[in-house]
XYZ file of C-alpha atoms in Angstrom:
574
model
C 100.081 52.042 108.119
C 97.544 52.332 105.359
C 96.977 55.959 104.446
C 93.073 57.385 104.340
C 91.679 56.444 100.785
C 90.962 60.361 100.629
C 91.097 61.787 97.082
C 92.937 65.194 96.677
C 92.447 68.438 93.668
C 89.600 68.979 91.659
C 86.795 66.280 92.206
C 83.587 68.104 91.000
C 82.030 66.523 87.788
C 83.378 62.757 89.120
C 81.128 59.837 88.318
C 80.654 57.068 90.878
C 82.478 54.738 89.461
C 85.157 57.101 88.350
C 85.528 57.759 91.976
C 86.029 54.368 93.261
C 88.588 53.476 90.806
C 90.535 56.235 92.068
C 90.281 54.845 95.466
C 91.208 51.585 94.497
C 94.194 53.495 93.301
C 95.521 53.084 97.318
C 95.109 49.717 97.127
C 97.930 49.172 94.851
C 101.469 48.736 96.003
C 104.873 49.720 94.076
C 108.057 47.486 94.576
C 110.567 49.815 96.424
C 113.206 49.886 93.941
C 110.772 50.791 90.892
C 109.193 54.253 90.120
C 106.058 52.527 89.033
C 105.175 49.201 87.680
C 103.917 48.915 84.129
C 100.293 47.655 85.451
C 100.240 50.863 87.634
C 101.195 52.593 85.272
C 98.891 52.054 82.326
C 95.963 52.299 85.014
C 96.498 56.365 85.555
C 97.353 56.628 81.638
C 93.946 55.121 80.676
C 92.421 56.679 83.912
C 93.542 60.364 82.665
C 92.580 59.983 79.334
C 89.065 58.712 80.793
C 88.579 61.598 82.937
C 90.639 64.360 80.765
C 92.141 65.329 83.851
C 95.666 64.771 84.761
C 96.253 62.557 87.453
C 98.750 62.249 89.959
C 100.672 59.674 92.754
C 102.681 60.162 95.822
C 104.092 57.381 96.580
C 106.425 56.467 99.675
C 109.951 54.799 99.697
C 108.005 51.321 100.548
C 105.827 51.399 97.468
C 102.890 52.762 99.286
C 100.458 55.066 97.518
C 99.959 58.008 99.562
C 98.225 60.321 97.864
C 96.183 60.236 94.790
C 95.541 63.804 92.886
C 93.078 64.866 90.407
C 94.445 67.987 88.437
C 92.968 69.430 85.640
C 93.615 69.196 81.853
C 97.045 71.238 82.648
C 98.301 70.481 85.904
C 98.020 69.192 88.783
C 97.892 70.583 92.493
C 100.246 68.700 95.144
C 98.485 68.720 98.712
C 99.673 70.126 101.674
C 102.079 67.825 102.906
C 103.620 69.287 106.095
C 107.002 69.353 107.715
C 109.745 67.719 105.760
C 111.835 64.965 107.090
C 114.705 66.100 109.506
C 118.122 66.940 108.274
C 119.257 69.205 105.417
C 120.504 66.203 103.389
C 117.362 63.958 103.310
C 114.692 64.280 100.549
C 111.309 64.345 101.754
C 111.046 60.116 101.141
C 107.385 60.359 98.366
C 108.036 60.648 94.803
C 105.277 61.938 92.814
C 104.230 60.486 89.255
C 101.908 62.095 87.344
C 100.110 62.236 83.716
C 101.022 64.173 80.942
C 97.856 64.779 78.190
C 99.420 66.557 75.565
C 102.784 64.846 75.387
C 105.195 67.752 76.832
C 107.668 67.370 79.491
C 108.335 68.178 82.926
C 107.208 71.627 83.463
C 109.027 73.998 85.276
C 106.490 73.839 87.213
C 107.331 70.559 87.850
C 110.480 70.864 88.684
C 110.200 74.247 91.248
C 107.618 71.446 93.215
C 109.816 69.049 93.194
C 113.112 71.298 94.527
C 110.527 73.323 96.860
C 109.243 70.036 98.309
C 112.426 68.070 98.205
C 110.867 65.355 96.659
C 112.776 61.764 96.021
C 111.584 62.595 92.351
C 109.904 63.649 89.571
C 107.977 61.938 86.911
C 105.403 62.131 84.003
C 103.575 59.978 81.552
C 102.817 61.380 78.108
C 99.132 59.513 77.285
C 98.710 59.308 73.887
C 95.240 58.639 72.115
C 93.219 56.012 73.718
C 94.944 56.113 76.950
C 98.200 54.540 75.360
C 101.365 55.515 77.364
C 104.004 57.401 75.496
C 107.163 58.897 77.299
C 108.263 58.900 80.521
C 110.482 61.512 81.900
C 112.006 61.704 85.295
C 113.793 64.326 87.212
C 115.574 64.334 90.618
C 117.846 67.018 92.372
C 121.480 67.336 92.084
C 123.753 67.318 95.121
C 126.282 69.646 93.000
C 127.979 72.270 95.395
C 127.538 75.827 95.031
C 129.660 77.253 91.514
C 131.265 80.035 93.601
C 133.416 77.565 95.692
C 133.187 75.248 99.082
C 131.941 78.190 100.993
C 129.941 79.631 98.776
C 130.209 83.316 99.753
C 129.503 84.908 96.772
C 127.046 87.441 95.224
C 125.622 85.772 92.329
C 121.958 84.274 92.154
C 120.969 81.245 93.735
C 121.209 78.146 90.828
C 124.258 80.273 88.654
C 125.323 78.859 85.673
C 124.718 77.353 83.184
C 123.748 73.755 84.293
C 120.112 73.728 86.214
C 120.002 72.198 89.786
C 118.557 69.208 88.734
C 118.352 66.016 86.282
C 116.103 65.182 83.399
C 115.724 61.649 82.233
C 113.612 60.405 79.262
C 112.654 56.899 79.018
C 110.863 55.993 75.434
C 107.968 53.850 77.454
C 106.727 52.190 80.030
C 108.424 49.142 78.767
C 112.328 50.496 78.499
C 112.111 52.264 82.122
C 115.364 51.148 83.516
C 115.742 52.681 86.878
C 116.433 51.478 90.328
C 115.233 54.634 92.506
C 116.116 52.528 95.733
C 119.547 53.005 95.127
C 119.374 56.466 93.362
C 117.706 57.789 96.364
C 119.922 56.132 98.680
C 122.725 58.068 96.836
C 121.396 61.173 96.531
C 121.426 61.459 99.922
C 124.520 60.196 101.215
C 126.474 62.686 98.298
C 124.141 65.790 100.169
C 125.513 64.580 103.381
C 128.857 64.108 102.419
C 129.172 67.296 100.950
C 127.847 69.295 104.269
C 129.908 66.974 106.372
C 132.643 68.388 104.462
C 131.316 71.882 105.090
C 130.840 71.621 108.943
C 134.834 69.769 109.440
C 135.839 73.512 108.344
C 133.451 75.127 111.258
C 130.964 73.822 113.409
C 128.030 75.851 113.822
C 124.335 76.548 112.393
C 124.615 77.565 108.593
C 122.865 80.537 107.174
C 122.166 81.539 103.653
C 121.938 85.100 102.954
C 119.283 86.646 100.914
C 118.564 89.994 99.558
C 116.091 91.887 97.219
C 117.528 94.537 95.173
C 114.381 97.019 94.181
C 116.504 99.487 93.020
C 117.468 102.374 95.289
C 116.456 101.237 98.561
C 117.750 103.133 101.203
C 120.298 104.468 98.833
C 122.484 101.600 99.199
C 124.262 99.597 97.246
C 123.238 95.642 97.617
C 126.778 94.189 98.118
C 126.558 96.707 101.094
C 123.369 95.811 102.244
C 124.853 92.044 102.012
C 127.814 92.797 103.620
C 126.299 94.464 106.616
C 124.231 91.603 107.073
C 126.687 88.927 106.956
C 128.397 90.872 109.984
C 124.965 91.046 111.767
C 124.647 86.797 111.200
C 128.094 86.049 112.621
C 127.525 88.481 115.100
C 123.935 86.173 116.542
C 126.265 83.269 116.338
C 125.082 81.972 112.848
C 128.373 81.260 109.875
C 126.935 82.742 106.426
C 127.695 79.903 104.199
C 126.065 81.859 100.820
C 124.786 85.174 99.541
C 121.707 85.213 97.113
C 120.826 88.245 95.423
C 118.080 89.177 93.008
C 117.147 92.221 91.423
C 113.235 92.783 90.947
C 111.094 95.889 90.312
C 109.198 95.030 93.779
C 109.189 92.445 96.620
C 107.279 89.454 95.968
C 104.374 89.767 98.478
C 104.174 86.251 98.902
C 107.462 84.893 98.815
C 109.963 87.589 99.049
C 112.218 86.518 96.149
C 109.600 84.603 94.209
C 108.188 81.447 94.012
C 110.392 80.185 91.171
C 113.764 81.689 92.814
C 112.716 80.441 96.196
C 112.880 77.023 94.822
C 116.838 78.131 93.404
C 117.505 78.989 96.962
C 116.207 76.234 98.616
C 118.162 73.637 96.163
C 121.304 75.715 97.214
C 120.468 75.400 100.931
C 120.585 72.012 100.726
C 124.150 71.854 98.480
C 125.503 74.221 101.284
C 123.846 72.721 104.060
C 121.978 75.939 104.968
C 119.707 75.490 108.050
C 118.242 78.846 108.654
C 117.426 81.735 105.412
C 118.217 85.353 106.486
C 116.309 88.046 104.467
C 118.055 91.402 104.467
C 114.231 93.204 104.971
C 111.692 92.478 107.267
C 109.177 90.041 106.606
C 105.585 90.357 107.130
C 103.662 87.929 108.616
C 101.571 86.292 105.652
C 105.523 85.927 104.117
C 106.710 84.523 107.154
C 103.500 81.883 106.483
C 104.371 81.030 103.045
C 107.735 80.378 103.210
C 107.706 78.103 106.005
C 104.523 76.355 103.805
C 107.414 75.451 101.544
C 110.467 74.435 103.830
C 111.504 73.198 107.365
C 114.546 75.558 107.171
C 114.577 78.529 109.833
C 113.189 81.201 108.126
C 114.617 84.856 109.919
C 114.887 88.442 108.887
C 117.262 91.194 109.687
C 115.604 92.457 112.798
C 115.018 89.092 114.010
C 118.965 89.024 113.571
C 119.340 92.585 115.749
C 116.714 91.169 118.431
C 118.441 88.357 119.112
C 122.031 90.397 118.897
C 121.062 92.664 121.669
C 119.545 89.803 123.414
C 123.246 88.564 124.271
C 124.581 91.419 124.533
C 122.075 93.171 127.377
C 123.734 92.765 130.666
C 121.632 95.535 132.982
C 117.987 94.657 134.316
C 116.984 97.609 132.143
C 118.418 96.658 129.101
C 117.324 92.786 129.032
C 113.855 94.010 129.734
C 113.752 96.690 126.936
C 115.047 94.059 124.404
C 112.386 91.274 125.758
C 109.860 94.719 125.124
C 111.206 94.638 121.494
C 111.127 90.857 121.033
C 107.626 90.488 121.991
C 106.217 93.401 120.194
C 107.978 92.102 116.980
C 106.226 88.823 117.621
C 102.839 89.359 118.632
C 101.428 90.558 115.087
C 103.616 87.631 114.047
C 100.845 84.782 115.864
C 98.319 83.885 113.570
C 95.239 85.813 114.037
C 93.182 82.922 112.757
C 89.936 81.726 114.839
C 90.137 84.999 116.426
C 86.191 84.564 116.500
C 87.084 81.929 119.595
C 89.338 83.882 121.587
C 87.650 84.607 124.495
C 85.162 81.548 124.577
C 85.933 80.452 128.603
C 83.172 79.184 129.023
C 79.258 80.201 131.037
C 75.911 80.299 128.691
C 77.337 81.370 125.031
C 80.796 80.424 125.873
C 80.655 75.981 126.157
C 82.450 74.138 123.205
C 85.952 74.433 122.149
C 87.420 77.400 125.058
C 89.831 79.670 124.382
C 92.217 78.350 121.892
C 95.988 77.570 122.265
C 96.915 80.665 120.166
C 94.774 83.442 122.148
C 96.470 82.077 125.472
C 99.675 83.182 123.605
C 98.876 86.093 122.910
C 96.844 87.081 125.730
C 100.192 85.711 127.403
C 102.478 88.311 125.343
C 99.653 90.798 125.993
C 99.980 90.977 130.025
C 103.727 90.262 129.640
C 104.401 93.537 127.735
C 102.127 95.111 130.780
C 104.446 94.121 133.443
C 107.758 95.353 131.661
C 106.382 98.645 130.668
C 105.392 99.171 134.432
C 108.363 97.741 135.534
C 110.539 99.813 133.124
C 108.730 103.184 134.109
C 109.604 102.287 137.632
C 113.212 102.015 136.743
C 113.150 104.806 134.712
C 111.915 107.013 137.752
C 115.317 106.427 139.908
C 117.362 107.160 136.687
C 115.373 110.360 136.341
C 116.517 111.252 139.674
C 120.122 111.373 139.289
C 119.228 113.044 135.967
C 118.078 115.909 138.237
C 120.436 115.750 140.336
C 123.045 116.412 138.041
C 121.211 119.440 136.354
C 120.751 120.905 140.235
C 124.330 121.027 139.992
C 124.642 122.342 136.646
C 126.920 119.667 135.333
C 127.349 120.035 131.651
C 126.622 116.145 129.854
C 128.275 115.504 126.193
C 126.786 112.607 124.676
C 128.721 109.990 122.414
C 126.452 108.321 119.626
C 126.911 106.937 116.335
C 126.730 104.078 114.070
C 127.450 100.703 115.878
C 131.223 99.561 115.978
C 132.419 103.140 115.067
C 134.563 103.456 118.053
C 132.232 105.077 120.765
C 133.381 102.454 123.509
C 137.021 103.261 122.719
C 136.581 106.825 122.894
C 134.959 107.014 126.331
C 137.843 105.091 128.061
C 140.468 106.885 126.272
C 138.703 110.098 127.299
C 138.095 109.248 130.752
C 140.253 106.863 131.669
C 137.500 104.111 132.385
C 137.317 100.449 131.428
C 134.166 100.268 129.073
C 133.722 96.574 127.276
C 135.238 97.156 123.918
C 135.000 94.514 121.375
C 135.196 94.969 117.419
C 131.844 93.656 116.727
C 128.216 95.310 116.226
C 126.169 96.283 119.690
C 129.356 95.333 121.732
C 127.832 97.426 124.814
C 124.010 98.342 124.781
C 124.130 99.666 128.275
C 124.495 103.312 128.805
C 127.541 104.390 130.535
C 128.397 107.500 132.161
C 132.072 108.750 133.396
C 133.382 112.072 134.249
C 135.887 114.222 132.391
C 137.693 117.377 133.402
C 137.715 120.044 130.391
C 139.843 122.849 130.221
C 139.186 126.124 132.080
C 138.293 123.868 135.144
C 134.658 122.839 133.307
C 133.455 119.008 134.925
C 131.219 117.337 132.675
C 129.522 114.100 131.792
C 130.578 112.023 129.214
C 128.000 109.050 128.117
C 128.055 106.175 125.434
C 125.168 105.258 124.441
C 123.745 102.233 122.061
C 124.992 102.264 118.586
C 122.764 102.933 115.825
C 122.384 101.114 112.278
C 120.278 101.221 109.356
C 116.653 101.148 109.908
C 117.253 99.953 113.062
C 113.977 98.091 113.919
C 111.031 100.227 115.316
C 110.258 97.885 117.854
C 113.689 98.376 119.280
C 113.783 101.850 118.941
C 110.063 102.380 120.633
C 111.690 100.050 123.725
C 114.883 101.881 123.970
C 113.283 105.132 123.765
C 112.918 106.128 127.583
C 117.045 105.134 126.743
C 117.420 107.448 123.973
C 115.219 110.167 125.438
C 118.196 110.905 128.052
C 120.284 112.288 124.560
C 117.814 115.064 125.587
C 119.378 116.017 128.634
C 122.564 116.282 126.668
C 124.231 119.426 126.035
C 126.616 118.614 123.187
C 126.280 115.211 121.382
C 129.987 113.853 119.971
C 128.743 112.060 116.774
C 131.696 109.298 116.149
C 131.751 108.080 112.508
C 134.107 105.381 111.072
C 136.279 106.949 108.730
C 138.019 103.924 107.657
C 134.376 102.647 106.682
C 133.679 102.460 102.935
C 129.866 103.480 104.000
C 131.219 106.419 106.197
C 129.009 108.876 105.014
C 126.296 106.741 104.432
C 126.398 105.390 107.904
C 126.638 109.155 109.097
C 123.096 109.876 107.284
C 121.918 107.091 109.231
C 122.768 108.041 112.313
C 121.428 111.865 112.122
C 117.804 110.505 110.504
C 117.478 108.695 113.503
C 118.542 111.744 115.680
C 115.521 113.796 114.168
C 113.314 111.259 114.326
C 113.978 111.571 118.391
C 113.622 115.437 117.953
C 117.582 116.219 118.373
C 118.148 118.511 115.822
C 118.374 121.501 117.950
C 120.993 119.909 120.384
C 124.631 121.242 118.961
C 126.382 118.219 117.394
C 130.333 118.372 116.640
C 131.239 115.323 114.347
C 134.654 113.169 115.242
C 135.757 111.181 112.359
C 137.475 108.231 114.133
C 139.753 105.465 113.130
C 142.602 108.031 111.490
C 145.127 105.730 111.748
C 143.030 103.231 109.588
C 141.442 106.166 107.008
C 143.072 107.578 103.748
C 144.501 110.611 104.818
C 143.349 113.034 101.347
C 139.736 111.419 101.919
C 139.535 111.977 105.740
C 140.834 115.798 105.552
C 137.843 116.069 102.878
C 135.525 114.652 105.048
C 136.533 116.709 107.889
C 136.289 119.847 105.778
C 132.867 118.879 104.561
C 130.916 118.530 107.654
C 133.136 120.654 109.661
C 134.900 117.592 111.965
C 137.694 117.009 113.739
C 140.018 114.005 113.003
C 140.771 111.694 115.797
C 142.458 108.379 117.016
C 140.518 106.515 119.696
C 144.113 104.424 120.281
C 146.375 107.878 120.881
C 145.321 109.587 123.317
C 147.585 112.509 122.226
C 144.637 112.870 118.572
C 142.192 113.715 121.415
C 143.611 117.156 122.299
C 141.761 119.280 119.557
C 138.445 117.427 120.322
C 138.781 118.555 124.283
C 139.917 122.031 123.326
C 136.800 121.908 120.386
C 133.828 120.573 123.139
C 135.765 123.002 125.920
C 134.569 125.827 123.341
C 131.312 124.983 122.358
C 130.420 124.427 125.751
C 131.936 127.686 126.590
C 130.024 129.482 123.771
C 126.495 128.047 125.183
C 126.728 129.738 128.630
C 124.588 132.915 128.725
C 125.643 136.249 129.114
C 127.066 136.947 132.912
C 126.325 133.029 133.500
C 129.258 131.912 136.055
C 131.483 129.050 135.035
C 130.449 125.254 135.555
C 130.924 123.946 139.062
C 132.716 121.145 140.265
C 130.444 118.834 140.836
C 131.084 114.613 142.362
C 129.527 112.399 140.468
């Protein structure tokens, strides 16, 4: 099919004639296994030296001329050419030629458009005085795998070492271009497939590559942390990390995250890797979310997008699949373009005929009345929950309240407490539904013991504003048992975590008595510091026998909060 003779780039100040010859410039056909023909060629040389403007080709794997582009005396501006071709190991299929006026090189310009837009290659024509051609250089991609090895799990930048992720070939003319791009093509891609065939016979699944911005300080943490947390939240959603890219700048690129020159790094190494999806360790705003997928067809997900989707398999309970479809839609709705919101409610009647309400305001008027019916279905729910909440302060039944930092244990503890069979898996979010057991203390006290959902760093907003009627029953509680990870290398920063979160939910007054678990896994000099420090009490969710301290410890405190002449807890059935 014969594309639109529609000229592209900076067309003001174009004579008539100037203009048709660059329409005729459609007319002209390449053989397939040449960049350009020498005819063609000289054309946009004499062309761009006429016009002192550089000038620009896109042309297809059959030789057709699909886009012609009028730059200025410096560059030249590639149109919008939409979704790439499927599969991480195909190039686009154009290959864009273009005129150089003042004799230099590809520009790394140049080659970040030509790596960003996976292009078959890239090529310019030094035009020398009277529209003579000079040089020609061309450039294509490299299907080198990643330095750090066949995984390529490391820390390093995207594109380390020495060599660049690309080629450079310079031709003295016109005349002495030797190149069959048929075949070099052809090659290129079947070395990219290999390679992520390769990849996938160790483990089948949908590849991520990791990404992360170090600004210096943020959060307090260090990045390989930040990096390693995140790998555990990918394989957790199902996804194998197949890379790590890190970069240190002074501030997030508002546009592009990591930059627009990096971004082309990291999308070279997605394709050595065979990288389908790109997993940012912050959240992305929506204009980022934009640009990036301007640039690629990859999947293009942040960390809380990771978390959503985690608790999304892991909710079981009507309540909890409908507080993490809350979550999920209030992350997405500012995520919807808001453009031609001028049209949204154009249904037609006098003022309203033409175009109706457009495909994007029935999504979000969708989302709107969706979020409606949850929250009134959840406040319904949450009405019979607050009746056995009553109920059990009628009776005066005393509630302790495990939380913590997900995967420290909290699971374990509650069965090994109470002699219940709680899911426990070694994983992130393993239960998200609260569970309540009963416990006898000493001195005959009956109380509650519940496990609630683990917390992480900045653990999304929207999930904590859809869990909250969840978290608002810590409130009831008249002891929380904070369980930390002592055998984690982030215990205390994980701790921190966990007791932000518990004043942003206004918890501070409620007494908290901190149980270090895992002290079979911990060093034992580090863990009796620890202990010491924030007053603890060392304990074993796997021997039941380490558990005898923390019973006698909560049988005091709870002890210690009756008032004066107050009679001993009830019995109470459950």
């Amino acid at each position: 099919m014969r594309a639109i003779a529609k000229l592209h780039g900076r067309l003001i100040g174009l004579k008539t004639h100037q203009t048709r010859a660059l329409e005729r410039l459609y007319r002209r056909r390449v053989p397939p296994d040449q960049l350009i023909h020498l005819d063609l060629g000289r054309e946009i040389a004499l062309l761009s030296h006429d016009l002192s403007r550089q000038l620009g080709l896109l042309v297809d794997r059959l030789g057709a001329v699909r886009h012609v582009i009028i730059g200025d005396a410096k560059g030249i501006e590639l149109p919008e050419l939409g979704r790439a071709r499927a599969g991480t190991a195909r190039l686009r299929g154009l290959r864009c030629i273009h005129t150089h006026l003042d004799g230099s090189s590809l520009s790394q310009e140049d080659l970040t458009d030509m790596a960003l837009l996976r292009l078959d290659a890239m090529a310019s024509i030094e035009v020398l005085e009277g529209g003579a051609t000079g040089r020609v250089h061309v450039a294509h991609l490299l299907p080198r795998p990643a330095a750090a090895g066949e995984n390529g799990a490391d820390e390093a930048p995207a594109a380390a070492g020495p060599a660049p992720p690309w080629e450079i070939q310079t031709f003295p003319s016109l005349e002495w271009l030797r190149l069959d791009i048929a075949h070099l093509v052809d090659s290129l891609e079947e070395e990219f497939a290999r390679h992520q065939d390769f990849l996938a016979a160790h483990r089948e699944g949908e590849r991520a590559l990791l990404i992360h911005v170090d600004t210096g300080g943020r959060r307090g943490r260090p990045a390989q942390a930040e990096l390693g947390e995140l790998e555990v939240l990918v394989e957790g959603a199902g996804l194998i990390p197949c890379g790590r890219v890190l970069q240190r700048r002074k501030e997030v690129d508002p546009r592009f995250v990591i930059g627009r020159g990096r971004l082309a790094d990291v999308l070279m190494r997605s394709m050595q890797v065979g990288a389908e999806a790109l997993v940012f360790s912050h959240e992305l705003h929506p204009a980022q979310i934009r640009s990036l997928a301007d640039f690629t067809d990859l999947k293009i997900l942040d960390r809380t997008q990771i978390i959503l989707d985690i608790f999304a398999q892991r909710a079981t309970s009507r309540v909890g699949k409908l507080q993490v479809e809350l979550a999920q839609l209030r992350y997405m709705l500012p995520r919807l373009s808001t453009r031609h919101t001028a049209l949204s409610r154009l249904t037609g009647g006098i003022g309203g005929r033409g175009p109706g309400e457009t495909k994007l305001e029935i999504h979000r008027r969708r989302a709107f009345e969706r979020i409606g019916r949850i929250e009134r279905e959840l406040e319904n729910l949450q009405r019979k929950r607050a009746q056995g909440r009553r109920l059990r302060r009628k009776r005066e039944v005393p509630i302790l309240s495990l939380v913590g930092y997900t995967n420290a244990g909290k699971s374990t503890l509650l069965n090994a407490l109470t002699e219940s069979r709680v899911l426990v898996a070694d994983r992130l979010f393993a239960t998200l539904d609260t569970s309540s057991r009963r416990l006898r203390l000493p001195r005959e006290q009956e109380v509650i013991v519940t496990d609630t959902v683990g917390f992480i760093h900045d653990l999304p907003k929207e999930l904590v504003e859809a869990f909250r009627s969840t978290l608002e029953e810590l409130n009831e509680a008249d002891l929380l048992l904070h369980v930390i990870d002592a055998s984690s290398l982030h215990c205390e920063e994980n701790l921190g975590a966990v007791e932000q979160l518990l004043g942003e939910l206004e918890l501070e007054r409620t007494p908290v008595l901190r149980i270090f678990n895992k002290m079979d896994k911990a060093d034992p000099a580090l863990l009796g510091n620890l202990c010491r420090r924030y007053g603890g009490i060392a304990v074993s969710g796997l021997d039941p026998r380490s558990l005898i301290p923390l019973i006698e410890e909560a049988a005091e405190r709870l002890w210690e909060m009756r008032e004066p002449g107050e009679p001993e807890f009830e019995r109470a059935a459950v």
